Coordinates of C-alpha atoms in Angstrom, one line a residue:
M532 CA 19.4 -62.9 47.2
S533 CA 23.0 -64.6 47.1
G534 CA 24.1 -66.9 44.4
Y535 CA 26.4 -69.6 45.0
H536 CA 26.1 -71.8 42.0
I537 CA 29.7 -72.9 40.9
Q538 CA 29.2 -71.3 37.5
F539 CA 27.3 -68.8 36.0
T540 CA 26.9 -67.7 32.2
Y541 CA 26.3 -64.2 31.2
K542 CA 26.2 -62.7 27.7
G543 CA 27.9 -65.6 26.5
K544 CA 30.9 -65.9 29.1
T545 CA 31.3 -67.6 32.1
N546 CA 33.1 -67.1 35.6
N547 CA 35.3 -70.0 34.7
D548 CA 36.7 -68.3 31.8
P549 CA 40.5 -67.4 32.2
L550 CA 41.2 -63.9 33.5
G551 CA 44.0 -61.6 32.5
P552 CA 46.6 -61.3 29.0
A553 CA 46.3 -64.5 26.8
P554 CA 49.7 -66.5 27.2
S555 CA 52.3 -66.2 24.2
S556 CA 51.9 -68.9 21.5
G557 CA 53.3 -72.3 22.8
S558 CA 53.1 -71.4 26.5
I559 CA 50.7 -73.2 29.0
D560 CA 47.5 -71.4 29.7
A561 CA 47.8 -70.9 33.8
R562 CA 45.4 -67.8 34.0
P563 CA 43.1 -67.7 36.9
H564 CA 39.4 -67.6 36.9
L565 CA 36.7 -66.2 38.9
V566 CA 35.2 -68.5 41.6
V567 CA 32.0 -67.8 43.7
T568 CA 32.3 -67.4 47.3
S569 CA 31.1 -65.1 49.9
F570 CA 32.6 -63.1 52.6
N571 CA 29.7 -63.2 55.0
P572 CA 28.2 -66.3 56.8
D573 CA 24.7 -65.4 55.4
N574 CA 22.6 -66.3 58.1
G575 CA 19.1 -65.4 58.9
E576 CA 16.2 -64.4 56.6
A577 CA 16.5 -64.1 53.0
D578 CA 14.2 -62.5 50.9
A579 CA 12.6 -64.6 48.3
F580 CA 11.2 -61.8 46.4
L581 CA 7.7 -63.2 46.3
G582 CA 5.9 -60.8 48.5
M583 CA 2.8 -59.3 47.5
D584 CA 0.7 -56.1 48.0
S585 CA -3.0 -56.0 47.8
I586 CA -4.6 -53.8 45.3
T587 CA -7.6 -52.3 47.3
D588 CA -9.7 -49.2 47.8
S589 CA -12.4 -48.5 50.3
N590 CA -15.7 -47.0 50.5
Y591 CA -16.4 -43.3 51.9
D592 CA -16.4 -44.1 55.5
G593 CA -13.7 -47.0 55.5
T594 CA -16.3 -49.9 56.7
L595 CA -15.9 -51.9 53.3
K596 CA -12.3 -52.3 51.7
Y597 CA -12.8 -53.2 47.8
D598 CA -10.0 -56.0 46.8
Y599 CA -8.7 -55.7 43.4
G600 CA -6.4 -58.2 43.4
A601 CA -2.5 -58.4 44.2
K602 CA 1.0 -57.5 42.6
Y603 CA 4.3 -58.6 43.2
R604 CA 6.3 -56.2 45.7
D605 CA 9.6 -56.6 44.1
V606 CA 11.7 -58.4 41.2
A607 CA 14.7 -60.6 42.1
K608 CA 17.9 -59.2 42.5
I609 CA 21.0 -61.6 42.5
R610 CA 24.2 -60.7 44.4
I611 CA 27.2 -62.8 43.3
T612 CA 30.4 -62.5 45.2
M613 CA 33.6 -63.4 43.3
V614 CA 37.2 -63.9 43.9
K615 CA 40.4 -64.9 41.7
S616 CA 40.8 -68.8 41.7
D617 CA 44.4 -68.4 43.1
Y618 CA 43.3 -65.9 45.6
S619 CA 45.7 -63.4 44.5
D620 CA 44.7 -59.5 44.5
L621 CA 42.5 -58.2 41.5
T622 CA 44.7 -56.1 39.2
L623 CA 43.6 -53.1 37.3
Y624 CA 43.6 -55.2 34.2
D625 CA 41.4 -57.9 35.9
F626 CA 39.0 -55.4 37.3
R627 CA 38.2 -53.7 33.7
E628 CA 38.0 -57.0 32.3
I629 CA 35.5 -58.0 34.6
A630 CA 33.3 -54.4 34.3
R631 CA 33.6 -54.6 30.6
W632 CA 31.9 -58.4 30.7
L633 CA 29.1 -57.5 33.2
T634 CA 28.4 -53.7 33.1
G635 CA 27.0 -51.0 30.8
A636 CA 24.1 -53.1 29.0
K637 CA 20.9 -51.4 28.3
Q638 CA 19.2 -54.5 27.6
S639 CA 18.5 -57.5 30.0
S640 CA 20.2 -60.8 29.1
W641 CA 19.9 -64.4 30.2
L642 CA 21.7 -65.2 33.6
D643 CA 22.1 -69.0 33.5
M644 CA 23.1 -70.4 37.2
Q645 CA 24.7 -73.7 36.6
M646 CA 26.2 -77.0 38.4
P647 CA 28.4 -79.6 37.4
S648 CA 26.4 -82.2 35.1
S649 CA 25.4 -85.4 37.0
S650 CA 25.7 -87.2 33.4
I651 CA 28.6 -85.6 31.6
L652 CA 32.1 -85.4 33.5
G653 CA 33.6 -81.8 33.2
T654 CA 30.4 -80.1 31.9
Y655 CA 27.8 -77.8 33.7
Q656 CA 24.1 -78.0 33.5
T657 CA 21.8 -75.0 33.8
A658 CA 19.4 -75.1 36.9
Y659 CA 17.6 -72.1 36.0
S660 CA 17.9 -68.6 34.3
F661 CA 17.1 -65.2 35.1
L662 CA 16.5 -62.4 32.5
C663 CA 18.4 -59.5 33.9
K664 CA 21.0 -57.1 33.6
C665 CA 24.1 -56.4 36.1
T666 CA 23.1 -53.1 37.9
S667 CA 25.9 -52.8 40.5
L668 CA 29.6 -54.0 40.6
S669 CA 31.6 -53.1 43.7
Q670 CA 35.1 -53.9 44.8
Y671 CA 35.9 -55.8 48.1
K672 CA 38.8 -54.4 49.9
L673 CA 40.8 -56.1 52.8
D674 CA 43.6 -54.0 54.0
G675 CA 43.5 -51.5 51.4
R676 CA 43.9 -54.7 48.7
V677 CA 41.0 -55.6 46.4
I678 CA 40.4 -59.2 46.9
G679 CA 37.1 -59.6 44.9
V680 CA 34.0 -58.1 43.4
I681 CA 30.4 -57.9 44.3
A682 CA 28.0 -58.1 41.2
I683 CA 24.2 -57.2 41.5
F684 CA 21.7 -58.4 38.7
E685 CA 18.3 -57.2 38.9
S686 CA 15.7 -59.5 37.0
V687 CA 12.5 -58.3 34.9
T688 CA 10.3 -60.7 37.4
P689 CA 10.3 -61.9 40.9
W690 CA 11.2 -65.4 39.7
A691 CA 13.7 -67.5 37.4
Y692 CA 13.1 -69.6 34.5
S693 CA 13.9 -73.0 33.4
P694 CA 16.3 -73.7 30.7
L695 CA 15.1 -73.4 27.3
Q696 CA 12.6 -76.4 26.3
N697 CA 13.0 -77.1 22.8
I698 CA 10.4 -79.9 22.0
K699 CA 10.2 -81.5 18.6
I700 CA 6.8 -83.4 17.8
K701 CA 7.0 -86.7 16.4
N702 CA 5.4 -89.8 15.1
G703 CA 7.4 -92.5 15.9
N704 CA 10.8 -91.8 14.1
S705 CA 9.0 -89.8 11.7
E706 CA 9.4 -85.7 12.0
I707 CA 6.3 -85.3 9.9
I708 CA 3.2 -85.6 11.8
S709 CA -0.5 -85.7 10.2
G710 CA -3.8 -85.7 11.5
T711 CA -7.7 -85.5 10.3
Q712 CA -10.8 -84.2 11.8
S713 CA -11.6 -87.7 12.6
H714 CA -8.5 -89.1 13.6
P715 CA -6.2 -85.8 14.9
F716 CA -2.6 -86.4 16.0
T717 CA -2.6 -86.1 19.6
F718 CA 0.4 -85.4 22.0
T719 CA 1.0 -84.5 25.4
L720 CA 3.2 -81.8 27.0
N721 CA 3.8 -81.3 30.7
N722 CA 4.1 -77.5 31.8
Q723 CA 6.3 -77.3 35.4
S724 CA 5.5 -73.8 36.0
D725 CA 5.4 -72.4 39.5
D726 CA 2.8 -69.7 38.3
I727 CA 0.2 -71.7 38.8
Y728 CA -2.6 -68.8 38.1
N729 CA -1.5 -67.8 34.8
Y730 CA -1.1 -69.2 31.2
L731 CA 2.3 -70.1 29.8
Y732 CA 2.6 -69.0 25.9
P733 CA 5.1 -71.2 24.0
S734 CA 6.6 -70.2 20.6
V735 CA 5.6 -72.8 18.3
S736 CA 7.0 -73.3 14.7
I737 CA 4.9 -75.6 11.9
T738 CA 6.4 -75.9 8.7
N739 CA 3.6 -77.1 6.6
G740 CA 3.2 -80.4 4.6
S741 CA 0.9 -80.9 1.6
Q742 CA -1.9 -80.0 3.4
D743 CA -3.9 -76.3 2.5
S744 CA -4.7 -76.0 6.2
F745 CA -3.8 -76.7 9.9
T746 CA -5.4 -76.5 13.5
L747 CA -3.5 -77.1 16.5
T748 CA -5.9 -77.3 19.7
N749 CA -5.2 -77.7 23.3
T750 CA -7.9 -80.1 24.3
T751 CA -6.9 -79.8 28.1
L752 CA -7.8 -76.1 27.8
E753 CA -11.1 -76.6 26.1
Y754 CA -12.5 -77.8 29.6
Y755 CA -11.4 -74.1 31.2
E756 CA -12.1 -71.9 28.5
S757 CA -15.6 -70.3 28.1
S758 CA -15.4 -70.7 24.4
A759 CA -13.3 -73.8 22.9
Q760 CA -12.2 -71.3 20.0
N761 CA -10.0 -70.0 22.5
A762 CA -8.0 -73.1 22.8
T763 CA -7.5 -73.7 18.8
T764 CA -5.2 -72.1 16.5
S765 CA -5.8 -72.4 12.7
M766 CA -4.6 -71.0 9.5
V767 CA -6.0 -71.6 6.1
D768 CA -4.6 -71.4 2.7
V769 CA -1.2 -72.8 3.5
V770 CA 1.2 -73.5 0.8
D771 CA 3.3 -76.4 0.8
G772 CA 6.4 -76.3 2.7
E773 CA 5.2 -72.7 4.3
V774 CA 7.0 -72.1 7.7
V775 CA 4.7 -70.3 10.4
V776 CA 6.1 -69.1 13.6
L777 CA 3.7 -68.3 16.6
T778 CA 6.1 -66.2 19.1
N779 CA 5.3 -65.9 22.7
R780 CA 4.9 -62.2 22.4
G781 CA 1.9 -62.5 20.0
V782 CA 3.7 -62.1 16.7
I783 CA 3.1 -64.1 13.8
L784 CA 5.6 -64.6 11.0
T785 CA 5.5 -66.8 7.9
D786 CA 7.9 -67.0 5.0
S787 CA 5.2 -66.8 2.4
A788 CA 4.8 -63.7 0.5
Q789 CA 0.8 -63.8 1.1
G790 CA 1.6 -62.6 4.8
A791 CA -0.6 -63.8 7.8
G792 CA -3.6 -61.8 6.7
N793 CA -6.9 -63.3 7.2
R794 CA -5.6 -66.8 7.0
F795 CA -4.8 -66.7 10.5
N796 CA -7.7 -67.1 13.6
W797 CA -5.3 -64.7 15.8
V798 CA -5.4 -67.4 18.5
W799 CA -1.9 -68.1 20.3
P800 CA -1.2 -71.4 21.8
K801 CA -1.0 -71.3 25.5
M802 CA -0.6 -74.2 28.3
L803 CA -2.0 -74.6 31.5
P804 CA 0.3 -75.9 34.7
G805 CA 0.6 -79.5 34.3
D806 CA -0.2 -81.8 31.6
N807 CA -1.6 -80.2 28.4
E808 CA -3.0 -82.5 25.5
F809 CA -3.0 -81.2 22.0
S810 CA -4.6 -82.4 19.1
F811 CA -3.1 -81.5 15.5
V812 CA -5.2 -81.8 12.1
G813 CA -3.1 -81.1 9.1
E814 CA 0.4 -82.4 8.1
G815 CA 3.9 -80.8 8.7
K816 CA 6.6 -80.4 11.4
I817 CA 5.8 -78.9 14.8
I818 CA 8.7 -77.3 17.1
F819 CA 7.9 -76.1 20.8
A820 CA 10.2 -73.7 22.6
Y821 CA 9.5 -72.2 25.9
R822 CA 10.8 -71.6 29.3
Y823 CA 8.5 -72.0 32.4
P824 CA 8.9 -69.9 35.5
I825 CA 10.8 -71.3 38.7
K826 CA 10.1 -70.0 42.1
V827 CA 13.6 -70.3 44.0
G828 CA 13.8 -67.8 46.6
D829 CA 17.4 -67.1 47.9
C830 CA 19.0 -68.7 44.8
I831 CA 18.8 -72.2 46.2
L832 CA 21.6 -74.5 45.0
G833 CA 21.1 -77.8 43.0
L834 CA 19.6 -79.2 40.1
D835 CA 15.9 -80.2 40.2
D836 CA 15.1 -83.8 39.9
R837 CA 11.8 -83.2 37.9
I838 CA 13.4 -83.2 34.6
H839 CA 10.9 -83.4 31.5
E840 CA 11.9 -86.9 30.1
V841 CA 11.1 -88.3 26.8
N842 CA 8.3 -91.4 27.4
M843 CA 9.8 -93.9 25.2
E844 CA 6.8 -96.0 25.2
D845 CA 4.8 -93.0 23.7
P846 CA 7.7 -91.3 21.5
T847 CA 5.5 -88.4 20.3
W848 CA 8.3 -85.8 21.3
E849 CA 11.8 -85.5 21.7
Y850 CA 14.5 -82.3 22.4
A851 CA 15.3 -80.7 19.1
T852 CA 18.5 -79.7 18.9
D853 CA 19.7 -75.7 18.5
L854 CA 20.3 -75.8 14.8
E855 CA 16.9 -77.4 14.5
V856 CA 15.2 -74.6 16.3
R857 CA 17.2 -71.9 14.9
A858 CA 16.0 -73.0 11.5
A859 CA 12.6 -73.6 12.4
F860 CA 12.1 -70.1 13.9
L861 CA 13.5 -68.2 11.0
A862 CA 14.5 -64.4 11.8
A863 CA 12.4 -64.7 15.2
Y864 CA 15.3 -66.6 16.8
E865 CA 17.2 -63.9 18.3
S866 CA 14.3 -61.9 18.9
I867 CA 12.6 -64.9 21.1
F868 CA 15.7 -66.8 22.6
G869 CA 18.6 -64.4 22.1
G870 CA 20.2 -63.2 25.4
G871 CA 23.0 -60.9 23.7
T872 CA 26.5 -62.0 23.9
Y873 CA 29.9 -60.7 25.4
E874 CA 32.0 -59.0 22.8
S875 CA 35.7 -59.1 23.7

């Protein structure tokens, strides 16, 4: 698929960052940057990377096929073509700088596809992101001159993901929420995932208040699970101020010397596509952080208008700041959300 978003960010650097040696002190920085473009008309079919193959077997004479399900045929591959903003040829210095930035990484990082923000002039907003790494970097030549580069990124999934959703649960103006067995605190989160046949596992941070236990139940999920216990996350013998982090990778972290041990029921929160109503019994601060799958096909341009907006009539949550999320998730932040950075 070809990417035509005006800006992309990879390892903390964007294509709009200046290219070339920095000017001397006091001089105007007139260095060009990289512009996303295409050397081909790019007409016709484009692979959406959403094709699937059936997993089957058959009986001895081929008269009956056993269908065991299906799997995706391939992962998304993003092709980005770039030239210099002043349309000059790429120098050896230019290509080395681009290659240092994009190539050689052994681990996947987030590739954010961005468009100009509709609300803040001069800024960019992420439409969606791929967890990927650059697997190919080619020079594009014309009459023996190198006029551009083509980078190909290979994702770990067939689809993209939303920007990180950092959601802080609130009770009016208070960040401390509390609920009892007879009157639990309830709130609703909307999972806009396009992968409607699978659960979404958010990362959740709970900073305990003065109670010695808590339960977090997805009451919407209770109707779909064979056992209501599979929809309830609980922990006992929690100390005042203890921070409990439940990651989307099935890991529990706590800043208490007790560790999780037998205090935790080993059920991780999960969400169905659409609205999910949660009930909370206990006292403390809760932050959800997650990305939901977005099936975009051929890197479709634009920003999705279906923004997850705060309901001001029922202010049970708001977006948390990056600093709040980093503090809430302890040492787990980088392993959960980090995508690597570019070291110049």
